Coordinates of C-alpha atoms in Angstrom, one line a residue:
X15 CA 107.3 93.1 -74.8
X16 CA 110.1 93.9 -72.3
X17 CA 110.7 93.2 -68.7
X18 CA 108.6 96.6 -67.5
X19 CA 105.3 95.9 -69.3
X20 CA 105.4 92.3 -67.8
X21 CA 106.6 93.5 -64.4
X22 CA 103.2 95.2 -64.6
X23 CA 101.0 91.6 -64.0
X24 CA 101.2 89.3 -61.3
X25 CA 102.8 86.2 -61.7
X26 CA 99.9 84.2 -62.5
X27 CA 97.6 85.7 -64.7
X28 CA 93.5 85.9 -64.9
X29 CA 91.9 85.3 -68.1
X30 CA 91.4 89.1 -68.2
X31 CA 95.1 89.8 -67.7
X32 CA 95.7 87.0 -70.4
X33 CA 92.1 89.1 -72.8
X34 CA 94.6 92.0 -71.8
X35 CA 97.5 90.9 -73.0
X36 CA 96.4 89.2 -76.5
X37 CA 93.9 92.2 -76.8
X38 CA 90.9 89.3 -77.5
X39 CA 87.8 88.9 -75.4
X40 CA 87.4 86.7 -72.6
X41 CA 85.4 84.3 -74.6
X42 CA 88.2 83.6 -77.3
X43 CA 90.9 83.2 -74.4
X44 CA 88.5 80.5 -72.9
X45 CA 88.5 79.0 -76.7
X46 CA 92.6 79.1 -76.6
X47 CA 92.9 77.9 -73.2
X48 CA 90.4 74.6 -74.4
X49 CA 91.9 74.5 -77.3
X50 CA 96.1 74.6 -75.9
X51 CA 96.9 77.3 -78.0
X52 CA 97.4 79.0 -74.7
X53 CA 99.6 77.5 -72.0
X54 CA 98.0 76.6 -68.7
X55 CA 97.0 74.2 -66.5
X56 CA 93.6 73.2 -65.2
X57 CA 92.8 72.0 -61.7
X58 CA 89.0 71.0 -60.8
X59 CA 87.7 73.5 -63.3
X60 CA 90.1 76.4 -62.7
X61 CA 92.7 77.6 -65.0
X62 CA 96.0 78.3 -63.9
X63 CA 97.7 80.5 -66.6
X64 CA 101.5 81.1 -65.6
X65 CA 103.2 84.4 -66.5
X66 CA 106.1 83.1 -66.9
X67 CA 104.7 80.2 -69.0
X68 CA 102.4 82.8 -71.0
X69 CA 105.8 85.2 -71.9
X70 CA 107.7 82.2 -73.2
X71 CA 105.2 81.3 -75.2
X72 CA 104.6 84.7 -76.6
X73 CA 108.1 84.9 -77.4
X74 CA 108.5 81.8 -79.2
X75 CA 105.2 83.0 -81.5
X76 CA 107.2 86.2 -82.6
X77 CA 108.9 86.5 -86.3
X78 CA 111.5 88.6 -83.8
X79 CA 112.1 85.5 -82.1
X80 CA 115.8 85.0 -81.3
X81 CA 116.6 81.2 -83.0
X82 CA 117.5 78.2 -81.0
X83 CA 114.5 76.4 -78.8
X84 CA 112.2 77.9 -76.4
X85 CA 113.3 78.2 -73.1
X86 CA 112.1 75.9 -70.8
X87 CA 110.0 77.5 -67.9
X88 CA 110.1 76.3 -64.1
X89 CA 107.5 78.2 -62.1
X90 CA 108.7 76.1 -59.2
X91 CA 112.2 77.1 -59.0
X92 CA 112.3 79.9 -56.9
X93 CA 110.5 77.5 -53.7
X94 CA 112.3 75.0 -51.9
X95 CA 112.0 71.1 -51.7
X96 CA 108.9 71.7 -49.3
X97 CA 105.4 74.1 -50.0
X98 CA 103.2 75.1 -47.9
X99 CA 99.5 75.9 -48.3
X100 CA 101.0 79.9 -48.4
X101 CA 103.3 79.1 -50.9
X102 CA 100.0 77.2 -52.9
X103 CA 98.1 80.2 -52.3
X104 CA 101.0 82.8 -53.8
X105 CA 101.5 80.7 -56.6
X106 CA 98.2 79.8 -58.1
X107 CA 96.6 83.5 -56.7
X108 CA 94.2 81.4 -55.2
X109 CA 92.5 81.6 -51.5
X110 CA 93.2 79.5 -48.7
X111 CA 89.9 77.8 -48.6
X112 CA 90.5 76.9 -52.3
X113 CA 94.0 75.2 -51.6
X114 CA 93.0 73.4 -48.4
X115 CA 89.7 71.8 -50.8
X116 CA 92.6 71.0 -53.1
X117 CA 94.6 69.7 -50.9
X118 CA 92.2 67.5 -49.0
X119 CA 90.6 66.3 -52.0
X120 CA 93.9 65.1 -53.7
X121 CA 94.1 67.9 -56.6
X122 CA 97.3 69.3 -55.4
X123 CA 99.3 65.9 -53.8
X124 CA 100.8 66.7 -50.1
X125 CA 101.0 65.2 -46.6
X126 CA 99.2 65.7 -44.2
X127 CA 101.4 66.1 -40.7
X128 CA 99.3 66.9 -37.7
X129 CA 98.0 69.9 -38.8
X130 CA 99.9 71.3 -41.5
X131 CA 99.8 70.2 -45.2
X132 CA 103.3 69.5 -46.8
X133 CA 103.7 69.5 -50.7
X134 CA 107.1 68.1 -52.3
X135 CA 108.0 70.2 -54.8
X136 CA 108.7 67.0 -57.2
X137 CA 105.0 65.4 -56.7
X138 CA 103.7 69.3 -57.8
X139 CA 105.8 69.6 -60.3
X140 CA 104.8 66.0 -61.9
X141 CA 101.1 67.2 -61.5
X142 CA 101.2 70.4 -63.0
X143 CA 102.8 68.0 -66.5
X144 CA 99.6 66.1 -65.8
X145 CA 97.4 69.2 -65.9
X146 CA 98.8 71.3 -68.8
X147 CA 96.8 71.9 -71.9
X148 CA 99.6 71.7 -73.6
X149 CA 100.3 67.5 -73.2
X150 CA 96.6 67.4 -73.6
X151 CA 96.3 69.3 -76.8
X152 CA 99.8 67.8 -78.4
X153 CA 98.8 64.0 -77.2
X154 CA 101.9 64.3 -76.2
X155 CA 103.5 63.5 -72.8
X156 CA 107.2 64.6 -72.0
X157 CA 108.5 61.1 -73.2
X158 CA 106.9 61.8 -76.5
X159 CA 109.5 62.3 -79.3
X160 CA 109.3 65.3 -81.3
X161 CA 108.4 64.8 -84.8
X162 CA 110.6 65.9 -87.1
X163 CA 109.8 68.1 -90.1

């Protein structure tokens, strides 16, 4: 899959872009997703499936793959130190009434300064290690050796 098919999804995908994509149902991505066949993170019940994450993944599945590890993916590099609920809602497509309940119930960890809502890049970063599948389904945590064939 090359740059213009992907350039054709949003940068964080629905379960039907993801059905799409793996040309499955719905129900069997919900399986995957449960399961951590499929990369995401989960926040109070939502899943938060990463295009960036999801092509990586892919590509490291292929018997075209190039050799030499799988890249590592940072959906948080292209924001700054400092997010705002805008940037929140950008980055996990999700509405600002969502991301405020998030923020004020501690999903997503920020300050709140008068009256705006100010997330460190670092503290998101640590809690989207704590809500991927992927730790989850491994038992692993990223201080977890590899094991070696």
């Amino acid at each position: 899959m090359d740059d213009e098919y992907w350039d054709t999804y949003p940068e964080t995908l629905t379960t039907a872009d993801v059905a799409k994509i793996l040309h499955v149902g719905k129900p069997a991505v919900f399986a995957r997703l449960h399961s951590g066949i499929i990369p995401a993170h989960q926040v109070v019940g939502s899943w938060i499936i990463f295009k960036a994450e999801i092509r990586a993944w892919l590509d490291s599945t292929s018997n075209q793959a190039p050799a030499g590890p799988t890249a590592v993916v940072d959906v948080l590099a292209a924001y700054g130190d400092e997010l705002s609920y805008r940037d929140l809602m950008v980055l996990f497509d999700k509405t600002k009434p969502t991301i405020y309940r998030w923020l004020q119930t501690g999903e997503i960890p920020a300050f709140h300064v008068g009256n705006r809502w100010i997330v460190h890049r670092i503290q998101l970063r640590q809690r989207l290690l704590e809500t991927s599948n992927q730790q989850l389904s491994r038992g692993k945590t990223p201080d977890t050796p590899s094991e070696k064939p």
